[in-house]
Amino acid sequence: MPQLPAEARAARSWGAEGVGLLRTELLFLERPDLPGEDEQLALYQSVAAELPGAPITVRTLDVGGDKHLPAFPLPKEDNPFLGWRGIRIGLSEPETILLPQLRALLRAGAGAPIKIMLPMVSAADEVRQARALLRRAQAELAAAGLPHAAQIELGIMVEVPAAALNAEALAREADFFSVGTNDLTQYTLACDRGNSRVAGLYQPLDPAVLRLIAMACEAAHRHGRHVAVCGELGGNPRATALLIGLGVDELSCAPAAIPHVRAAIRAADSAAAQALAAQALLAAGPDEVQKLLDQLEQA
Ligand code: PEP
Ligand code: MG
């Protein structure tokens, strides 16, 4: 699986301070079997080796919806995006899916600042269950005498509206939040992100999406948790000041976008960013938010 270390190398060459979203699906796709714990460990170590000492946020397997695995055929569902997806699969298949991955991440975490991120979380109980599995994985590794991280951060993606609406309870359970604006937009606006017929409705800058981001940030900060954005919006330098104003602490983007986003962060003034966010939250729709961003660009 050479793509992931190569992407980490590219990220380093563009000046990344870490990896904000390592999608592990690639490791599981296009093969007839599931990758074993040792194979996963080698991959996570090889990614971490590209950015020595830098935090690497690894998302546990996020299949279901439109992503399928040959080695783990999913049942046909009427509404796959509202069905067995992300952490829901991991929690109901701990032995085959989640535990081997948690063990591999804990082992990689012995030598690198790995963070674990859960996809498609909607309820605090899912985080509690995942944390119980993480403790079990730690106990198993200790019993086997295998080096592993004694402490590892366990965070969640905020990508369904319920995660933002339940942010207070989730912030008690999760160590950090990362907003997946791609899915958050799709689920908030009830608009399939891959369906060209409704592409006009798919607007990450819709105030409905922005309000959920603000809500997640407020709850996270009350509990001393950081909030990142790892969806496409995080890589859009036009939106950088707005995201900062909404309370976002960290941005994750494709390697080539790093210099643009970094320049936008440097240019942002925190009081102006907050004023912009306050106006955007009251906007009538995404076009009005776009206009606010245009005005900022021209100022
Ligand atoms: C997101 O939903 O914003 C996200 C980063 O996850 P993915 O695009 O992999 O669904
Ligand atoms: Mg997503």
Tab-separated table of C-alpha atoms and ligand atoms in Angstrom:
chain	number	residue	atom	x	y	z
A	1	MET	CA	0.000	0.000	0.000
A	2	PRO	CA	2.559	2.582	-1.146
A	3	GLN	CA	0.050	5.471	-1.616
A	4	LEU	CA	-0.309	6.359	2.045
A	5	PRO	CA	3.411	6.801	2.887
A	6	ALA	CA	3.821	8.643	-0.442
A	7	GLU	CA	1.007	11.023	0.495
A	8	ALA	CA	2.579	11.572	3.901
A	9	ARG	CA	5.871	12.344	2.128
A	10	ALA	CA	4.064	14.823	-0.123
A	11	ALA	CA	2.439	16.384	2.942
A	12	ARG	CA	5.866	16.798	4.534
A	13	SER	CA	7.269	18.396	1.385
A	14	TRP	CA	4.415	20.941	1.462
A	15	GLY	CA	5.183	21.736	5.109
A	16	ALA	CA	2.531	19.684	6.945
A	17	GLU	CA	2.704	19.653	10.730
A	18	GLY	CA	1.094	16.229	10.857
A	19	VAL	CA	-1.603	14.152	9.210
A	20	GLY	CA	-5.137	15.230	10.105
A	21	LEU	CA	-6.967	12.412	8.371
A	22	LEU	CA	-5.435	9.122	7.364
A	23	ARG	CA	-8.189	7.234	5.572
A	24	THR	CA	-7.484	3.541	6.120
A	25	GLU	CA	-9.998	2.266	3.547
A	26	LEU	CA	-7.243	2.126	0.914
A	27	LEU	CA	-5.509	-0.584	2.878
A	28	PHE	CA	-8.615	-2.736	2.808
A	29	LEU	CA	-9.765	-2.190	-0.774
A	30	GLU	CA	-8.907	-4.186	-3.871
A	31	ARG	CA	-7.866	-7.327	-2.072
A	32	PRO	CA	-9.670	-10.584	-1.358
A	33	ASP	CA	-8.749	-10.746	2.347
A	34	LEU	CA	-8.636	-8.390	5.317
A	35	PRO	CA	-5.208	-6.947	6.203
A	36	GLY	CA	-3.811	-8.542	9.366
A	37	GLU	CA	-2.668	-6.688	12.459
A	38	ASP	CA	1.040	-6.908	11.575
A	39	GLU	CA	0.447	-5.683	8.048
A	40	GLN	CA	-1.553	-2.736	9.356
A	41	LEU	CA	1.142	-1.991	11.925
A	42	ALA	CA	3.817	-1.863	9.199
A	43	LEU	CA	1.740	0.577	7.175
A	44	TYR	CA	0.993	2.920	10.086
A	45	GLN	CA	4.677	2.853	11.051
A	46	SER	CA	5.749	3.639	7.502
A	47	VAL	CA	3.394	6.635	7.365
A	48	ALA	CA	4.588	7.885	10.768
A	49	ALA	CA	8.218	7.499	9.650
A	50	GLU	CA	7.611	10.076	6.904
A	51	LEU	CA	6.759	12.753	9.475
A	52	PRO	CA	8.885	11.909	12.506
A	53	GLY	CA	7.393	13.148	15.764
A	54	ALA	CA	4.343	14.673	14.056
A	55	PRO	CA	0.804	13.719	15.100
A	56	ILE	CA	-0.876	11.250	12.749
A	57	THR	CA	-4.657	11.017	13.073
A	58	VAL	CA	-5.766	7.667	11.755
A	59	ARG	CA	-9.428	7.076	11.037
A	60	THR	CA	-10.666	3.577	11.704
A	61	LEU	CA	-12.163	1.791	8.749
A	62	ASP	CA	-15.011	3.789	7.223
A	63	VAL	CA	-16.887	1.534	4.840
A	64	GLY	CA	-20.558	1.221	4.060
A	65	GLY	CA	-22.435	3.956	2.222
A	66	ASP	CA	-20.779	3.928	-1.183
A	67	LYS	CA	-17.580	2.157	-0.050
A	68	HIS	CA	-17.428	-1.633	-0.146
A	69	LEU	CA	-14.835	-4.260	0.667
A	70	PRO	CA	-14.375	-7.446	-1.339
A	71	ALA	CA	-13.230	-9.216	1.843
A	72	PHE	CA	-16.255	-8.131	3.834
A	73	PRO	CA	-19.350	-8.073	1.646
A	74	LEU	CA	-21.992	-5.769	3.062
A	75	PRO	CA	-25.683	-6.606	2.931
A	76	LYS	CA	-27.783	-4.786	0.357
A	77	GLU	CA	-29.579	-1.959	2.099
A	78	ASP	CA	-32.352	0.357	0.929
A	79	ASN	CA	-30.557	3.392	2.358
A	80	PRO	CA	-26.867	2.494	2.684
A	81	PHE	CA	-25.855	6.014	3.716
A	82	LEU	CA	-28.276	5.740	6.629
A	83	GLY	CA	-27.369	2.169	7.326
A	84	TRP	CA	-24.490	0.010	8.422
A	85	ARG	CA	-21.580	2.427	7.984
A	86	GLY	CA	-18.373	3.545	9.690
A	87	ILE	CA	-18.207	2.916	13.434
A	88	ARG	CA	-21.504	1.031	13.321
A	89	ILE	CA	-19.747	-1.767	11.419
A	90	GLY	CA	-16.652	-1.613	13.606
A	91	LEU	CA	-18.675	-1.972	16.794
A	92	SER	CA	-20.775	-4.839	15.558
A	93	GLU	CA	-17.758	-6.673	14.084
A	94	PRO	CA	-15.082	-6.084	16.732
A	95	GLU	CA	-13.204	-9.352	16.245
A	96	THR	CA	-12.780	-9.040	12.482
A	97	ILE	CA	-12.644	-5.283	11.956
A	98	LEU	CA	-12.165	-2.963	14.913
A	99	LEU	CA	-9.996	-4.862	17.417
A	100	PRO	CA	-7.213	-5.833	14.988
A	101	GLN	CA	-7.089	-2.236	13.794
A	102	LEU	CA	-7.031	-0.827	17.343
A	103	ARG	CA	-4.250	-3.242	18.292
A	104	ALA	CA	-2.198	-2.236	15.241
A	105	LEU	CA	-2.727	1.463	16.036
A	106	LEU	CA	-1.788	1.008	19.677
A	107	ARG	CA	1.383	-0.806	18.616
A	108	ALA	CA	2.250	1.923	16.107
A	109	GLY	CA	1.500	4.407	18.891
A	110	ALA	CA	4.396	2.992	20.919
A	111	GLY	CA	6.831	4.808	18.625
A	112	ALA	CA	4.840	7.701	17.175
A	113	PRO	CA	2.140	10.192	18.240
A	114	ILE	CA	-0.758	8.315	16.664
A	115	LYS	CA	-4.327	9.467	17.364
A	116	ILE	CA	-7.365	7.321	16.654
A	117	MET	CA	-10.483	8.796	15.068
A	118	LEU	CA	-13.873	7.120	14.773
A	119	PRO	CA	-16.042	7.736	11.691
A	120	MET	CA	-19.816	8.292	11.521
A	121	VAL	CA	-20.334	8.686	15.263
A	122	SER	CA	-23.774	9.915	16.282
A	123	ALA	CA	-24.050	8.968	19.980
A	124	ALA	CA	-21.882	9.057	23.102
A	125	ASP	CA	-22.487	5.384	23.710
A	126	GLU	CA	-20.613	4.529	20.511
A	127	VAL	CA	-17.515	6.258	21.889
A	128	ARG	CA	-17.904	4.453	25.216
A	129	GLN	CA	-18.106	1.108	23.417
A	130	ALA	CA	-15.081	1.932	21.258
A	131	ARG	CA	-13.110	2.999	24.332
A	132	ALA	CA	-13.960	-0.285	26.049
A	133	LEU	CA	-12.604	-2.118	22.989
A	134	LEU	CA	-9.497	0.070	23.076
A	135	ARG	CA	-8.911	-0.922	26.720
A	136	ARG	CA	-9.437	-4.555	25.814
A	137	ALA	CA	-6.898	-4.234	22.973
A	138	GLN	CA	-4.397	-2.664	25.409
A	139	ALA	CA	-4.917	-5.517	27.884
A	140	GLU	CA	-4.440	-8.106	25.129
A	141	LEU	CA	-1.221	-6.469	23.946
A	142	ALA	CA	0.075	-6.231	27.513
A	143	ALA	CA	-0.707	-9.920	28.076
A	144	ALA	CA	1.142	-10.778	24.852
A	145	GLY	CA	4.135	-8.653	25.917
A	146	LEU	CA	3.884	-6.467	22.798
A	147	PRO	CA	4.997	-2.815	23.072
A	148	HIS	CA	2.093	-0.400	22.667
A	149	ALA	CA	0.929	3.090	23.640
A	150	ALA	CA	-0.300	3.275	27.229
A	151	GLN	CA	-2.108	6.525	26.403
A	152	ILE	CA	-3.636	7.288	23.024
A	153	GLU	CA	-6.143	9.941	22.036
A	154	LEU	CA	-9.509	8.675	20.852
A	155	GLY	CA	-11.505	11.244	18.901
A	156	ILE	CA	-14.490	11.366	16.632
A	157	MET	CA	-15.526	12.679	13.255
A	158	VAL	CA	-18.403	15.134	13.449
A	159	GLU	CA	-20.096	14.292	10.179
A	160	VAL	CA	-23.716	13.668	11.010
A	161	PRO	CA	-25.894	16.423	12.490
A	162	ALA	CA	-26.560	14.326	15.608
A	163	ALA	CA	-22.858	14.463	16.486
A	164	ALA	CA	-22.981	18.264	16.559
A	165	LEU	CA	-26.325	18.323	18.344
A	166	ASN	CA	-25.011	15.795	20.893
A	167	ALA	CA	-21.633	17.525	21.077
A	168	GLU	CA	-21.886	18.223	24.792
A	169	ALA	CA	-22.237	14.524	25.642
A	170	LEU	CA	-19.703	13.518	23.005
A	171	ALA	CA	-17.123	15.995	24.285
A	172	ARG	CA	-17.231	14.199	27.631
A	173	GLU	CA	-16.320	10.921	25.955
A	174	ALA	CA	-14.065	11.857	23.036
A	175	ASP	CA	-10.594	13.403	23.277
A	176	PHE	CA	-11.025	15.536	20.147
A	177	PHE	CA	-13.443	16.343	17.337
A	178	SER	CA	-12.735	16.526	13.637
A	179	VAL	CA	-15.481	17.907	11.446
A	180	GLY	CA	-16.023	15.943	8.241
A	181	THR	CA	-17.681	18.685	6.237
A	182	ASN	CA	-18.262	16.406	3.237
A	183	ASP	CA	-20.639	14.107	5.059
A	184	LEU	CA	-21.870	16.794	7.448
A	185	THR	CA	-23.065	18.788	4.426
A	186	GLN	CA	-24.641	15.728	2.839
A	187	TYR	CA	-26.520	14.682	5.979
A	188	THR	CA	-27.511	18.166	7.114
A	189	LEU	CA	-28.909	19.196	3.746
A	190	ALA	CA	-30.265	15.696	2.953
A	191	CYS	CA	-28.314	15.867	-0.264
A	192	ASP	CA	-26.300	12.966	-1.689
A	193	ARG	CA	-22.792	14.311	-2.245
A	194	GLY	CA	-22.338	12.145	-5.352
A	195	ASN	CA	-25.681	12.888	-7.025
A	196	SER	CA	-25.313	15.500	-9.772
A	197	ARG	CA	-29.084	16.189	-9.799
A	198	VAL	CA	-28.904	17.702	-6.326
A	199	ALA	CA	-25.371	19.088	-6.640
A	200	GLY	CA	-26.769	22.631	-6.428
A	201	LEU	CA	-28.045	21.928	-2.931
A	202	TYR	CA	-24.742	20.522	-1.734
A	203	GLN	CA	-23.335	23.684	-0.114
A	204	PRO	CA	-20.803	23.282	2.722
A	205	LEU	CA	-21.201	27.028	3.369
A	206	ASP	CA	-24.916	26.705	4.071
A	207	PRO	CA	-25.572	28.428	7.419
A	208	ALA	CA	-27.196	25.185	8.636
A	209	VAL	CA	-23.818	23.436	8.303
A	210	LEU	CA	-21.959	26.391	9.820
A	211	ARG	CA	-24.264	26.449	12.844
A	212	LEU	CA	-23.516	22.793	13.509
A	213	ILE	CA	-19.766	23.461	13.283
A	214	ALA	CA	-20.113	26.374	15.734
A	215	MET	CA	-22.157	24.209	18.087
A	216	ALA	CA	-19.533	21.449	18.010
A	217	CYS	CA	-16.743	23.973	18.701
A	218	GLU	CA	-18.556	25.557	21.651
A	219	ALA	CA	-19.251	22.217	23.339
A	220	ALA	CA	-15.737	20.921	22.643
A	221	HIS	CA	-14.109	24.023	24.097
A	222	ARG	CA	-16.250	23.855	27.236
A	223	HIS	CA	-14.600	20.471	27.817
A	224	GLY	CA	-11.099	21.519	26.773
A	225	ARG	CA	-11.226	19.539	23.508
A	226	HIS	CA	-9.798	20.678	20.204
A	227	VAL	CA	-11.770	20.796	16.983
A	228	ALA	CA	-10.240	20.155	13.579
A	229	VAL	CA	-11.845	20.280	10.160
A	230	CYS	CA	-10.817	17.449	7.872
A	231	GLY	CA	-13.469	17.652	5.135
A	232	GLU	CA	-12.869	19.484	1.837
A	233	LEU	CA	-13.864	22.816	3.356
A	234	GLY	CA	-10.717	22.648	5.525
A	235	GLY	CA	-8.622	22.923	2.348
A	236	ASN	CA	-10.481	25.922	0.936
A	237	PRO	CA	-8.450	29.039	1.802
A	238	ARG	CA	-11.506	31.221	1.141
A	239	ALA	CA	-13.195	29.557	4.105
A	240	THR	CA	-10.205	29.630	6.464
A	241	ALA	CA	-11.053	32.867	8.310
A	242	LEU	CA	-14.685	31.782	8.630
A	243	LEU	CA	-13.698	28.443	10.163
A	244	ILE	CA	-11.332	30.167	12.586
A	245	GLY	CA	-14.143	32.551	13.524
A	246	LEU	CA	-16.481	29.617	14.150
A	247	GLY	CA	-13.958	28.277	16.669
A	248	VAL	CA	-12.042	25.671	14.677
A	249	ASP	CA	-8.556	25.028	16.122
A	250	GLU	CA	-6.937	22.976	13.404
A	251	LEU	CA	-7.267	22.514	9.652
A	252	SER	CA	-6.461	19.468	7.624
A	253	CYS	CA	-6.223	19.491	3.845
A	254	ALA	CA	-4.675	17.893	0.776
A	255	PRO	CA	-0.886	18.420	0.661
A	256	ALA	CA	-0.897	20.914	-2.221
A	257	ALA	CA	-3.429	23.153	-0.425
A	258	ILE	CA	-1.188	23.575	2.645
A	259	PRO	CA	0.637	26.766	1.553
A	260	HIS	CA	-2.647	28.447	0.548
A	261	VAL	CA	-4.394	27.549	3.786
A	262	ARG	CA	-1.336	28.550	5.797
A	263	ALA	CA	-1.239	31.946	4.052
A	264	ALA	CA	-4.946	32.399	4.827
A	265	ILE	CA	-4.340	31.560	8.496
A	266	ARG	CA	-1.521	34.119	8.652
A	267	ALA	CA	-3.706	36.750	7.011
A	268	ALA	CA	-6.661	36.129	9.322
A	269	ASP	CA	-7.357	38.558	12.128
A	270	SER	CA	-9.111	36.841	14.980
A	271	ALA	CA	-11.599	39.647	15.822
A	272	ALA	CA	-12.490	40.051	12.131
A	273	ALA	CA	-12.841	36.267	11.773
A	274	GLN	CA	-15.269	36.191	14.692
A	275	ALA	CA	-17.300	39.051	13.234
A	276	LEU	CA	-17.398	37.245	9.891
A	277	ALA	CA	-18.561	34.019	11.553
A	278	ALA	CA	-21.277	35.872	13.483
A	279	GLN	CA	-22.587	37.371	10.228
A	280	ALA	CA	-22.381	34.035	8.383
A	281	LEU	CA	-24.366	32.291	11.107
A	282	LEU	CA	-27.182	34.772	10.554
A	283	ALA	CA	-27.035	34.610	6.754
A	284	ALA	CA	-30.128	33.612	4.825
A	285	GLY	CA	-28.299	31.029	2.741
A	286	PRO	CA	-24.972	29.920	1.249
A	287	ASP	CA	-25.006	32.672	-1.412
A	288	GLU	CA	-25.049	35.298	1.284
A	289	VAL	CA	-22.117	33.553	3.005
A	290	GLN	CA	-20.252	33.519	-0.331
A	291	LYS	CA	-20.843	37.277	-0.604
A	292	LEU	CA	-19.381	37.811	2.864
A	293	LEU	CA	-16.305	35.847	1.804
A	294	ASP	CA	-16.050	37.916	-1.405
A	295	GLN	CA	-16.175	41.114	0.642
A	296	LEU	CA	-13.431	39.800	2.910
A	297	GLU	CA	-11.254	38.957	-0.100
A	298	GLN	CA	-11.715	42.443	-1.547
A	299	ALA	CA	-11.057	44.227	1.740
B	1	PEP	C1	-15.969	13.928	5.436
B	1	PEP	O1	-17.039	13.321	5.425
B	1	PEP	O2	-15.880	15.170	5.407
B	1	PEP	C2	-14.706	13.179	5.448
B	1	PEP	C3	-13.542	13.789	5.614
B	1	PEP	O3	-14.781	11.833	5.257
B	1	PEP	P1	-14.924	11.148	3.830
B	1	PEP	O4	-14.814	12.231	2.792
B	1	PEP	O5	-13.848	10.127	3.766
B	1	PEP	O6	-16.284	10.554	3.937
B	2	MG	MG	-17.053	11.197	5.863
